[in-house]
C-alpha cells in the first residue's frame, strides 16, 4: 500500500489552519492511491497539536520531538525528515503551501531524490499515476502535470484548494518518530512586526485596492478621489508597495493584511493567489482591468473591462451624482 | 565578495498570454520577455554588496537564446560577467533539474554567496534557489526581505518574511544561498555607459559536459515533472461583465451596487 504522509505545521500548541487543509488533502489523496494517511509533526513538546491531529481519521500521528526542533529551521527539519522518509518510504508527502514549508520542502526533495509538486490545487487519477493541477503565470493559467520515475512525491497544497472542514474526523494513535543527529542551520535572533504602527484595514467597510496597472505614484490621485467619495480605505497589491507608490501598511494579501469589507474594488490587479487570500472575505468585489482574462474576474461579482484611467474618474463622477 | 545571481527570463506579467498549439506551454512568438521580478531585486542586492566589498557579480541564467537579452541587461546594470546555460539539453527542467544545472554552473565560479529570486513569475516553483543550496551543501533562506553581511564576511543577518506581516530574523553562516523577495530594495536603472560597457563583457556558455553533467540529469530528461497541458482556468461563474463605454459602465455599476448588491 502506498503510504501518504502529511506534514503538519503548528504554532503554540495549535495546528496551523492550513495544516487542517493538508490533512483533508492527504486523506483525499490516500483514498485515490489506496494507502492510509499518517500525519507527521515536528517540534519540542508539541503535545497539544498532536492531540488535535489525533482527532482525525489517520493511521498514526508521528511526532518527532527534539530540542533542535523547538523552533523551525530547514536544517533541523530536513535532518529529521529525510532519513525518516528514506526509511518508511511513503509514496506521497503532503504539506501545506505555507512560507515555512516552501522554505524547506525543496531541500527535502533534493535530499531524498523526491519529485516536487509545489502549490497543487487539485489531483486526479490519470494514465500511470496521479495528475496534479497547479497555477502558473501568477494564476493566469493552470498546468496539469504528471510525475515520472521512481521515488516519493512531495507536494504542497495551496491555501483554500482543499477546505479544512473536508477533513474526516476519527481517532488516531500517537507514536514517536525516531530522530537522529540533527542541528539547526540558522541562529534565530527574533521576530518583528513589519511597519510598526500599522494602518488597520481589517475593519474597513469599503476598500479601494489598486494594483500595478495604475502605473505609478503620480497616477494615484483619481484612486484617492474614488476612495473619498466612497468613504473607503485605500489598499494595494504587493508590487504597488514594492515600487514605493504606497506605504507597506497598505498591502493586502498573504504577506500583508487580511480584509473583509462589504465592498472591494480591485483596480488594475490581476488576481494572483497571494493577493486573493488577503481579500477572499470581501462581500461584493468589483474588478476593473483592461485584460478580460485576468483571474480577478473569476472572483468578482461585477467586472469592468477597460482602461482604469478612464473608468475610475467616470466611476467617481457617477457615485457623486448618485449621492446627489 | 564574489556573488552569483541567478536570473530567469520570463514573460512580462503585462503580456496577453496565448496557449501554444501543442497545449504544453504558452505561445512565445511575439511575447515580450523580461527579467523575473524578484530576480531584479536579487541583482540589485548583489550589486550593492559587491560595491561595498570591492567584489564582483556573476549572473547565471538557464534558458534559450533569447535569454541573452536578460544577461546583457544585467551586465549593463553592473554585473561583470555572465554564464548562459543555453544548450537544448538544459531546457524544460523542473525545479530539481534546473537547480542541479545551476548549482553545477555556480560551483565552478568560486563564489562566496548566491542570490536568487524567491519565485519565478512563470512556473512559480519557489524552489530553485533552495535546490541549488542543497547541491552546494550550503544553508539557504527563502523570502528574504533584509540582508546584512556581518563583520568579517563569514555570516549574514537575514530578515525573512512570514505570513501576516511578520518578519523572522536570524543569522546564517556563509557561504549561503539567499532567495530574495521583491521589495527588499529599489533596483537601479542602467546608464548609457553601462549599456556600452556591457557589450564587451563576457558571456560564457558551458555545455553539460563542461559542468560534469549527463544529459539525463538535467532539462526535461532529468525532471520528474512532465507537463501534460496548460490551459486557462475554468473561472466558474465569474463576474457579471458590464457593457458600454467608461461612463455607461460606471453608471450601470453604481445602480447595481445600490439596487442589486445593496452595498452602496
Ligand atoms: C511569497 C509571496 C508573497 C506575496 N504576497 C503578496 C501579497 O501579500 N499581496 C499581493 O498583492 N501580492 C503578493 N505577492 C505577489 C503576487 O504573486 C502578484 O505578483 C501580485 O499580487 C500582482 O500584483 P498586481 O495584480 O498588482 O500586478 P500584475 O499581476 O502585474 O497585474 C496588473 C494588472 O493590471 C492590469 N492593467 C494594467 N494597466 C491597466 C490599465 N491601464 N487599466 C486597467 N487595467 C490595467 C493588467 O491587465 C493586469 O491584470 C506575493 C508573492 C509571493 C511570491
Ligand atoms: N532558468 C533559470 N535560470 C536562472 N535562474 C533561475 C531559473 N529558474 C529559476 N531560477 C532562479 O530561481 C528563483 C526561483 O524560481 P522558481 O523555483 O522557478 O520559482 C528565480 O527567481 C531565479 O532566481
XYZ file of C-alpha atoms and ligand atoms in Angstrom:
664
model
C 0.000 0.000 0.000
C 1.442 3.386 -0.896
C 1.587 5.349 2.330
C 0.735 9.033 2.467
C 2.439 11.314 4.936
C 1.046 14.686 5.877
C 3.477 17.203 7.348
C 1.681 19.427 9.817
C 2.582 22.976 10.719
C 1.734 24.206 14.188
C 2.378 27.110 16.499
C 1.988 27.476 20.221
C 0.322 24.110 20.586
C -2.176 24.641 17.796
C -2.387 23.328 14.286
C -1.987 25.928 11.570
C -5.248 26.436 9.646
C -3.541 25.181 6.530
C -2.341 22.054 8.336
C -6.019 21.088 8.536
C -6.324 21.693 4.806
C -3.285 19.473 4.252
C -4.976 16.730 6.308
C -8.076 16.973 4.116
C -5.883 16.829 1.004
C -3.852 13.896 2.345
C -6.990 11.940 3.173
C -8.363 12.522 -0.331
C -5.063 11.535 -1.869
C -4.934 8.346 0.177
C -8.437 7.495 -0.991
C -7.303 7.638 -4.597
C -4.000 5.834 -4.123
C -5.322 3.248 -1.713
C -2.992 3.821 1.260
C -3.746 5.190 4.710
C -2.504 8.652 5.615
C -0.294 9.393 8.621
C 0.418 12.838 9.973
C 3.899 13.982 10.943
C 4.524 16.687 13.479
C 7.927 18.151 14.287
C 8.658 20.126 17.412
C 9.658 20.020 21.015
C 6.845 19.498 23.484
C 4.187 19.919 20.798
C 1.789 17.588 22.588
C -1.356 19.715 22.231
C -1.039 19.968 18.488
C -0.518 16.201 18.357
C -3.733 15.673 20.327
C -5.541 17.921 17.875
C -4.181 15.936 14.944
C -5.137 12.657 16.623
C -8.797 13.640 16.293
C -8.608 12.985 12.556
C -9.057 9.727 10.714
C -5.393 8.860 10.289
C -3.300 5.732 10.502
C -1.000 7.398 13.007
C 0.229 10.744 14.205
C 4.016 10.586 14.170
C 5.711 13.066 16.467
C 9.376 13.935 16.059
C 10.341 15.515 19.361
C 13.788 17.057 19.670
C 15.228 20.230 21.239
C 16.611 21.272 17.825
C 13.026 21.235 16.508
C 11.728 23.682 19.087
C 11.999 26.477 16.537
C 11.741 25.859 12.870
C 14.958 25.768 10.834
C 15.316 23.991 7.491
C 18.494 22.245 8.634
C 16.815 20.530 11.583
C 13.570 19.819 9.731
C 15.247 18.262 6.701
C 17.677 16.491 9.035
C 14.749 14.868 10.845
C 12.525 14.169 7.839
C 14.912 12.975 5.132
C 16.098 9.783 6.915
C 12.547 9.077 8.102
C 11.217 9.298 4.563
C 14.042 7.152 3.265
C 13.296 4.520 5.927
C 9.486 4.463 5.776
C 9.216 5.157 2.053
C 5.885 6.977 1.838
C 4.784 7.332 -1.777
C 3.383 10.807 -1.185
C 4.241 13.520 1.302
C 1.669 16.312 1.530
C 2.383 19.680 3.148
C 0.519 22.976 3.314
C 1.901 25.602 0.921
C 2.961 27.985 3.681
C 6.011 30.223 3.884
C 7.509 27.673 6.276
C 7.052 24.561 4.169
C 8.048 26.239 0.921
C 11.276 27.155 2.709
C 12.305 23.551 3.392
C 10.314 21.278 1.061
C 12.613 21.798 -1.958
C 15.612 20.809 0.153
C 13.767 17.780 1.440
C 13.012 16.806 -2.167
C 16.638 17.325 -3.160
C 17.884 15.324 -0.180
C 15.530 12.373 -0.752
C 15.507 12.277 -4.543
C 11.785 13.024 -4.443
C 9.713 14.761 -7.063
C 8.383 18.152 -6.025
C 4.937 19.434 -6.940
C 4.631 22.913 -5.442
C 1.262 24.595 -4.973
C -1.057 21.781 -6.029
C -4.696 22.849 -6.254
C -6.152 19.520 -7.378
C -5.230 15.964 -8.226
C -6.949 13.158 -10.035
C -6.063 9.661 -11.173
C -4.571 9.630 -14.664
C -2.631 7.403 -17.006
C 0.204 5.899 -14.970
C -0.317 7.779 -11.717
C -1.801 10.931 -10.336
C -2.171 14.095 -12.354
C -1.760 17.326 -10.414
C -3.094 20.741 -11.250
C -1.139 23.867 -10.278
C -1.356 27.535 -11.174
C 1.290 29.041 -13.443
C 1.833 32.562 -14.793
C 0.638 34.046 -11.497
C -2.676 32.244 -11.717
C -3.467 33.343 -15.257
C -3.050 29.749 -16.436
C -3.085 26.311 -14.887
C -0.825 23.389 -15.703
C -1.688 19.714 -15.439
C 1.436 17.782 -14.558
C 2.258 14.156 -14.016
C 5.166 12.663 -12.153
C 7.629 10.290 -13.821
C 10.235 7.963 -12.374
C 10.835 6.338 -9.020
C 10.801 7.743 -5.504
C 8.487 9.743 -3.301
C 6.386 12.689 -4.446
C 6.360 15.773 -2.239
C 3.523 18.171 -2.806
C 2.414 21.369 -1.156
C -1.265 22.261 -1.347
C -2.388 25.791 -1.996
C -4.453 27.661 0.564
C -8.180 27.181 0.050
C -7.865 24.368 -2.502
C -8.820 21.649 -0.006
C -11.158 23.176 2.584
C -10.169 22.407 6.177
C -13.661 21.226 7.095
C -13.280 18.494 4.471
C -11.006 16.576 6.837
C -12.550 13.363 8.194
C -12.653 13.018 11.968
C -11.506 9.874 13.700
C -9.170 8.645 16.344
C -5.514 8.147 15.587
C -2.783 6.712 17.788
C 0.158 8.987 18.515
C 3.590 7.447 18.018
C 7.033 8.888 18.141
C 9.248 9.322 15.118
C 12.885 8.474 15.721
C 15.194 11.447 15.170
C 18.950 11.038 14.666
C 21.640 13.700 14.888
C 20.168 16.979 13.746
C 21.173 20.600 14.053
C 19.683 23.998 13.339
C 21.288 25.829 10.424
C 20.034 29.251 11.481
C 20.673 31.168 14.656
C 17.263 32.667 15.375
C 17.545 36.256 16.609
C 13.919 37.304 16.817
C 10.623 38.187 15.238
C 9.349 41.640 14.302
C 6.117 43.189 13.078
C 6.551 44.813 9.676
C 5.874 48.516 9.592
C 5.279 49.012 13.316
C 2.293 51.365 13.608
C 0.007 49.814 11.078
C -2.974 51.262 9.332
C -5.572 48.652 10.240
C -7.546 47.722 7.152
C -9.183 44.673 8.722
C -12.261 46.607 9.863
C -12.688 48.683 6.704
C -16.213 48.557 5.273
C -15.201 49.608 1.795
C -11.751 49.150 0.264
C -10.431 50.627 -2.953
C -7.447 48.470 -3.809
C -5.049 49.364 -6.549
C -2.530 47.217 -8.416
C 0.466 47.550 -10.682
C -1.872 48.528 -13.520
C -2.177 52.021 -12.040
C 1.270 52.678 -13.455
C 2.938 54.989 -10.943
C 2.814 57.012 -7.752
C 1.833 60.085 -9.779
C -1.324 58.325 -11.007
C -2.770 57.748 -7.550
C -4.884 60.921 -7.315
C -8.016 59.612 -9.110
C -7.857 56.487 -6.941
C -7.806 58.606 -3.803
C -10.738 60.649 -5.106
C -12.749 57.494 -5.692
C -11.934 56.303 -2.181
C -13.009 59.642 -0.820
C -16.487 59.675 -2.402
C -16.955 56.116 -1.202
C -15.637 56.791 2.288
C -13.267 53.904 1.572
C -9.784 52.950 2.703
C -7.091 52.609 0.063
C -5.311 49.257 -0.159
C -2.893 47.820 -2.686
C -1.333 44.736 -4.181
C 2.274 43.992 -3.415
C 4.005 45.490 -6.480
C 2.472 48.884 -5.679
C 4.189 48.759 -2.301
C 7.433 47.265 -3.632
C 7.634 50.106 -6.142
C 7.166 52.631 -3.363
C 3.881 54.025 -4.729
C 2.159 53.454 -1.375
C 3.482 52.592 2.101
C 3.849 48.943 3.159
C 0.942 49.084 5.608
C -1.478 49.325 2.662
C -0.575 45.899 1.316
C -3.318 43.297 1.116
C -2.518 39.619 0.726
C -0.613 36.680 2.137
C 2.295 38.844 3.237
C 0.138 41.865 4.020
C -3.195 42.490 5.670
C -6.381 40.478 5.500
C -9.539 42.438 4.778
C -13.231 41.583 4.762
C -15.115 44.688 3.622
C -18.652 44.606 2.308
C -17.420 46.230 -0.916
C -13.982 45.750 -2.519
C -12.699 47.424 -5.662
C -9.766 45.656 -7.348
C -8.345 48.178 -9.783
C -5.510 47.142 -12.095
C -4.972 44.000 -10.014
C -4.572 40.711 -11.887
C -5.742 38.423 -9.077
C -2.729 36.305 -8.080
C -3.452 33.843 -5.272
C -1.205 35.729 -2.831
C -3.457 38.732 -3.272
C -6.724 36.784 -3.247
C -6.048 35.133 0.119
C -5.998 38.595 1.683
C -9.421 39.646 0.347
C -11.411 36.450 -0.029
C -13.642 37.517 2.862
C -14.877 40.542 0.907
C -18.623 40.689 0.259
C -19.039 42.298 -3.129
C -15.974 42.505 -5.373
C -15.769 44.868 -8.326
C -12.871 44.303 -10.722
C -11.590 46.891 -13.157
C -8.988 45.584 -15.582
C -8.048 46.036 -19.209
C -7.449 42.298 -19.629
C -10.750 40.385 -19.859
C -8.960 37.127 -18.990
C -7.441 38.455 -15.751
C -8.112 35.897 -12.966
C -9.578 38.609 -10.722
C -12.761 38.411 -12.824
C -13.168 34.838 -11.599
C -13.743 36.019 -8.030
C -15.514 39.327 -8.742
C -19.261 39.919 -8.810
C -19.027 42.765 -11.324
C -16.407 43.196 -13.997
C -15.478 46.320 -15.942
C -13.066 45.783 -18.810
C -11.160 48.836 -19.921
C -8.560 51.428 -19.046
C -8.707 52.212 -15.347
C -7.563 55.760 -16.041
C -10.871 56.325 -17.839
C -13.115 54.145 -15.705
C -12.041 55.368 -12.268
C -12.838 59.080 -12.837
C -16.118 58.104 -14.525
C -16.986 55.997 -11.519
C -16.161 58.779 -9.074
C -18.405 61.062 -11.088
C -21.271 58.535 -11.201
C -21.105 57.962 -7.445
C -21.102 61.710 -6.808
C -24.182 62.084 -8.977
C -25.957 59.173 -7.311
C -25.252 60.574 -3.887
C -26.606 63.911 -5.105
C 32.778 39.177 -2.183
C 32.138 37.297 -5.378
C 28.420 36.790 -5.757
C 26.480 34.676 -8.237
C 22.979 35.851 -9.087
C 20.513 33.568 -10.836
C 18.239 35.430 -13.149
C 15.422 33.908 -15.124
C 13.825 35.457 -18.143
C 10.027 35.239 -18.027
C 7.075 36.639 -19.984
C 6.231 40.205 -18.998
C 3.381 39.952 -16.476
C 1.557 42.604 -18.514
C 1.569 40.474 -21.655
C -1.528 38.814 -23.050
C -0.929 35.099 -22.983
C -1.980 32.544 -25.559
C -1.685 28.795 -25.207
C 0.706 27.242 -27.732
C -0.791 24.939 -30.386
C 0.506 21.769 -28.722
C -1.163 22.861 -25.478
C 2.017 22.330 -23.448
C 3.189 25.913 -22.946
C 2.401 29.492 -23.918
C 2.991 30.770 -27.438
C 6.331 32.575 -27.204
C 6.228 34.243 -30.583
C 5.684 37.999 -30.146
C 5.668 37.525 -26.383
C 7.674 40.208 -24.543
C 10.192 38.797 -22.045
C 11.727 40.495 -19.021
C 13.936 39.594 -16.059
C 11.807 37.887 -13.409
C 10.577 40.422 -10.864
C 12.218 39.143 -7.677
C 15.459 38.472 -9.613
C 15.765 42.213 -10.315
C 15.809 42.743 -6.570
C 18.329 39.927 -6.092
C 20.613 41.517 -8.671
C 20.352 44.943 -7.045
C 21.157 43.431 -3.657
C 24.198 41.663 -5.105
C 25.459 44.788 -6.872
C 25.188 46.779 -3.636
C 27.098 44.168 -1.646
C 29.745 43.845 -4.367
C 30.240 47.630 -4.356
C 30.662 47.690 -0.592
C 33.107 44.793 -0.549
C 35.044 45.561 -3.745
C 33.696 42.306 -5.105
C 32.063 41.240 -8.325
C 28.781 39.856 -9.570
C 28.415 36.914 -11.931
C 24.950 36.425 -13.433
C 23.785 32.948 -14.337
C 20.780 32.045 -16.410
C 19.376 28.870 -17.879
C 17.224 29.365 -20.938
C 17.133 29.586 -24.725
C 18.903 32.140 -26.956
C 16.513 34.981 -26.039
C 17.936 34.901 -22.502
C 20.995 36.764 -23.824
C 18.957 39.976 -23.611
C 18.349 39.472 -19.902
C 22.033 38.749 -19.326
C 23.102 41.835 -21.296
C 20.767 43.908 -19.209
C 22.279 42.535 -16.004
C 25.760 43.241 -17.350
C 24.661 46.793 -18.177
C 23.486 47.219 -14.608
C 26.936 46.293 -13.302
C 27.492 42.532 -13.279
C 30.979 41.770 -14.557
C 30.350 38.545 -16.439
C 27.636 36.054 -17.279
C 27.100 32.333 -17.611
C 24.400 31.154 -20.001
C 23.177 27.557 -19.905
C 21.813 27.669 -23.408
C 22.129 24.164 -24.783
C 18.936 22.315 -25.561
C 19.753 19.596 -23.010
C 19.414 22.139 -20.175
C 15.924 23.277 -21.171
C 12.483 22.289 -19.935
C 13.524 21.145 -16.474
C 11.555 21.191 -13.240
C 12.974 22.962 -10.179
C 15.153 19.993 -9.254
C 16.710 19.591 -12.693
C 17.160 23.331 -13.203
C 18.595 23.717 -9.702
C 21.050 20.878 -10.362
C 22.329 22.538 -13.539
C 22.571 25.997 -11.981
C 24.389 24.598 -8.939
C 26.925 22.903 -11.203
C 27.481 26.146 -13.107
C 27.909 28.093 -9.862
C 30.213 25.519 -8.274
C 32.872 26.392 -10.849
C 32.729 30.113 -10.115
C 34.207 30.104 -6.588
C 31.609 32.443 -5.155
C 31.037 33.468 -1.527
C 27.313 33.970 -1.865
C 24.472 33.062 -4.216
C 21.420 35.247 -4.637
C 18.273 34.187 -6.445
C 14.731 35.450 -6.615
C 12.118 33.828 -4.398
C 9.742 32.763 -7.089
C 9.579 32.822 -10.858
C 6.575 34.582 -12.336
C 6.055 31.876 -14.968
C 6.220 28.389 -13.395
C 6.409 29.712 -9.841
C 8.030 26.739 -8.125
C 9.517 28.847 -5.330
C 12.133 26.124 -5.089
C 15.087 26.527 -7.412
C 17.295 28.545 -5.048
C 16.790 26.064 -2.199
C 17.648 23.182 -4.520
C 20.854 24.974 -5.523
C 21.699 25.323 -1.823
C 21.072 21.618 -1.316
C 23.516 20.709 -4.077
C 26.158 23.093 -2.794
C 25.592 21.914 0.776
C 25.064 25.496 1.951
C 22.360 26.987 4.182
C 19.641 28.973 2.465
C 16.748 31.276 3.239
C 13.633 31.825 1.126
C 11.643 35.087 1.020
C 14.391 37.366 2.254
C 13.437 40.984 2.917
C 16.662 42.088 4.592
C 20.285 41.039 4.179
C 23.286 42.370 6.051
C 26.707 40.846 5.619
C 28.288 40.861 9.063
C 31.803 41.939 10.053
C 34.379 39.570 8.609
C 32.085 38.336 5.855
C 31.539 34.893 7.352
C 27.929 35.359 8.393
C 24.833 37.322 7.440
C 21.902 38.753 9.336
C 18.810 37.782 7.409
C 15.259 39.069 7.660
C 12.737 36.641 6.269
C 9.096 37.332 5.590
C 6.479 35.268 7.372
C 2.757 35.305 6.775
C 0.558 38.164 8.006
C 3.014 40.989 8.262
C 5.679 39.439 10.479
C 9.387 39.018 9.850
C 11.767 36.484 11.292
C 15.390 37.498 11.852
C 18.280 35.064 12.018
C 21.993 34.629 11.391
C 23.263 32.382 8.607
C 26.803 31.163 8.095
C 28.268 31.991 4.696
C 28.532 30.813 2.019
C 24.779 30.576 1.630
C 22.004 30.874 -0.918
C 19.711 33.826 -0.312
C 16.359 33.844 -2.107
C 15.356 37.458 -2.313
C 11.748 38.621 -2.146
C 10.515 41.562 -4.235
C 10.577 44.844 -2.351
C 13.851 44.377 -0.443
C 15.472 47.407 -2.171
C 14.993 49.796 -5.084
C 16.555 48.378 -8.251
C 18.701 50.835 -10.245
C 18.350 51.720 -13.906
C 21.025 51.038 -16.490
C 23.127 54.010 -17.586
C 24.178 54.596 -21.181
C 27.763 53.990 -20.096
C 26.731 50.704 -18.518
C 24.935 49.611 -21.675
C 28.029 50.372 -23.774
C 30.332 48.581 -21.330
C 28.070 45.517 -21.284
C 28.797 44.845 -24.947
C 32.386 43.956 -24.080
C 31.649 41.812 -21.045
C 31.988 38.044 -21.479
C 29.103 35.556 -21.611
C 30.321 32.016 -21.015
C 28.276 29.157 -22.485
C 29.269 25.889 -20.836
C 27.923 22.589 -22.122
C 26.531 19.937 -19.750
C 29.809 18.003 -20.141
C 31.793 21.130 -19.153
C 29.838 21.090 -15.889
C 30.271 17.363 -15.372
C 26.597 16.679 -16.042
C 24.942 13.946 -18.067
C 22.085 14.949 -20.340
C 19.871 12.518 -18.425
C 20.296 14.520 -15.177
C 19.091 17.865 -16.485
C 16.404 19.534 -18.530
C 13.212 17.715 -19.412
C 15.014 14.348 -19.385
C 16.269 14.867 -15.830
C 12.914 16.041 -14.486
C 10.298 14.069 -12.675
C 7.537 16.508 -13.570
C 6.028 16.406 -17.010
C 3.536 18.992 -18.151
C 0.550 17.409 -19.861
C -1.390 20.564 -20.595
C -1.615 24.253 -19.815
C -4.960 25.996 -20.033
C -6.883 28.993 -18.834
C -8.652 28.145 -15.586
C -12.315 27.478 -15.588
C -13.303 30.539 -13.593
C -16.665 29.122 -12.511
C -19.487 31.615 -12.518
C -17.160 34.556 -12.920
C -18.112 38.183 -12.816
C -21.079 39.792 -14.473
C -19.332 41.846 -17.155
C -20.745 45.315 -17.678
C -21.027 46.740 -21.159
C -20.501 50.104 -22.803
C -18.049 52.970 -22.538
C -16.496 54.075 -19.258
C -19.323 56.435 -18.330
C -22.026 53.862 -19.136
C -20.285 51.085 -17.219
C -19.815 53.439 -14.269
C -23.491 54.365 -14.156
C -24.603 50.751 -14.551
C -22.272 49.691 -11.756
C -23.495 52.337 -9.334
C -27.075 51.299 -9.990
C -26.256 47.625 -9.430
C -24.310 48.327 -6.274
C -27.297 50.254 -4.931
C -30.217 48.101 -6.074
C -28.834 44.616 -6.621
C -25.904 44.149 -4.269
C -27.168 46.837 -1.850
C -23.691 47.764 -0.736
C -23.691 51.447 -1.610
C 5.644 34.722 -1.205
C 4.879 35.762 -1.934
C 4.068 36.604 -1.219
C 3.296 37.552 -1.864
N 2.473 38.342 -1.132
C 1.626 39.186 -1.768
C 0.674 39.975 -1.046
O 0.613 39.952 0.190
N -0.147 40.768 -1.743
C -0.131 40.848 -3.124
O -0.926 41.585 -3.694
N 0.772 40.146 -3.826
C 1.655 39.320 -3.177
N 2.573 38.616 -3.909
C 2.732 38.912 -5.346
C 1.710 38.224 -6.220
O 2.198 36.943 -6.564
C 1.496 39.008 -7.528
O 2.733 39.208 -8.154
C 0.843 40.363 -7.286
O -0.313 40.229 -6.486
C 0.495 41.002 -8.608
O 0.067 42.315 -8.364
P -0.823 43.091 -9.436
O -2.057 42.319 -9.698
O -0.969 44.483 -8.957
O 0.154 43.140 -10.701
P 0.062 42.382 -12.097
O -0.090 40.928 -11.909
O 1.172 42.900 -12.910
O -1.320 42.891 -12.700
C -1.539 44.182 -13.148
C -2.920 44.173 -13.768
O -3.265 45.495 -14.162
C -3.926 45.436 -15.411
N -3.738 46.741 -16.042
C -2.588 47.293 -16.492
N -2.804 48.526 -16.960
C -4.122 48.761 -16.831
C -4.968 49.856 -17.152
N -4.490 50.982 -17.697
N -6.289 49.755 -16.888
C -6.799 48.613 -16.344
N -6.042 47.551 -16.004
C -4.726 47.621 -16.248
C -3.270 44.290 -16.142
O -4.136 43.759 -17.135
C -3.005 43.300 -15.020
O -4.085 42.380 -14.853
C 3.380 37.682 -3.272
C 4.227 36.844 -3.990
C 4.982 35.890 -3.326
C 5.873 35.006 -4.131
N 16.126 29.018 -15.661
C 16.622 29.735 -14.664
N 17.752 30.476 -14.823
C 18.248 31.217 -13.808
N 17.681 31.296 -12.607
C 16.565 30.592 -12.381
C 15.975 29.779 -13.381
N 14.868 29.203 -12.862
C 14.755 29.667 -11.589
N 15.781 30.489 -11.297
C 16.020 31.226 -10.039
O 15.283 30.616 -9.007
C 14.295 31.517 -8.494
C 13.054 30.762 -8.123
O 12.473 30.201 -9.275
P 11.313 29.103 -9.187
O 11.831 27.998 -8.349
O 11.052 28.700 -10.614
O 10.127 29.786 -8.583
C 14.114 32.554 -9.591
O 13.656 33.769 -9.034
C 15.513 32.647 -10.172
O 16.336 33.488 -9.385
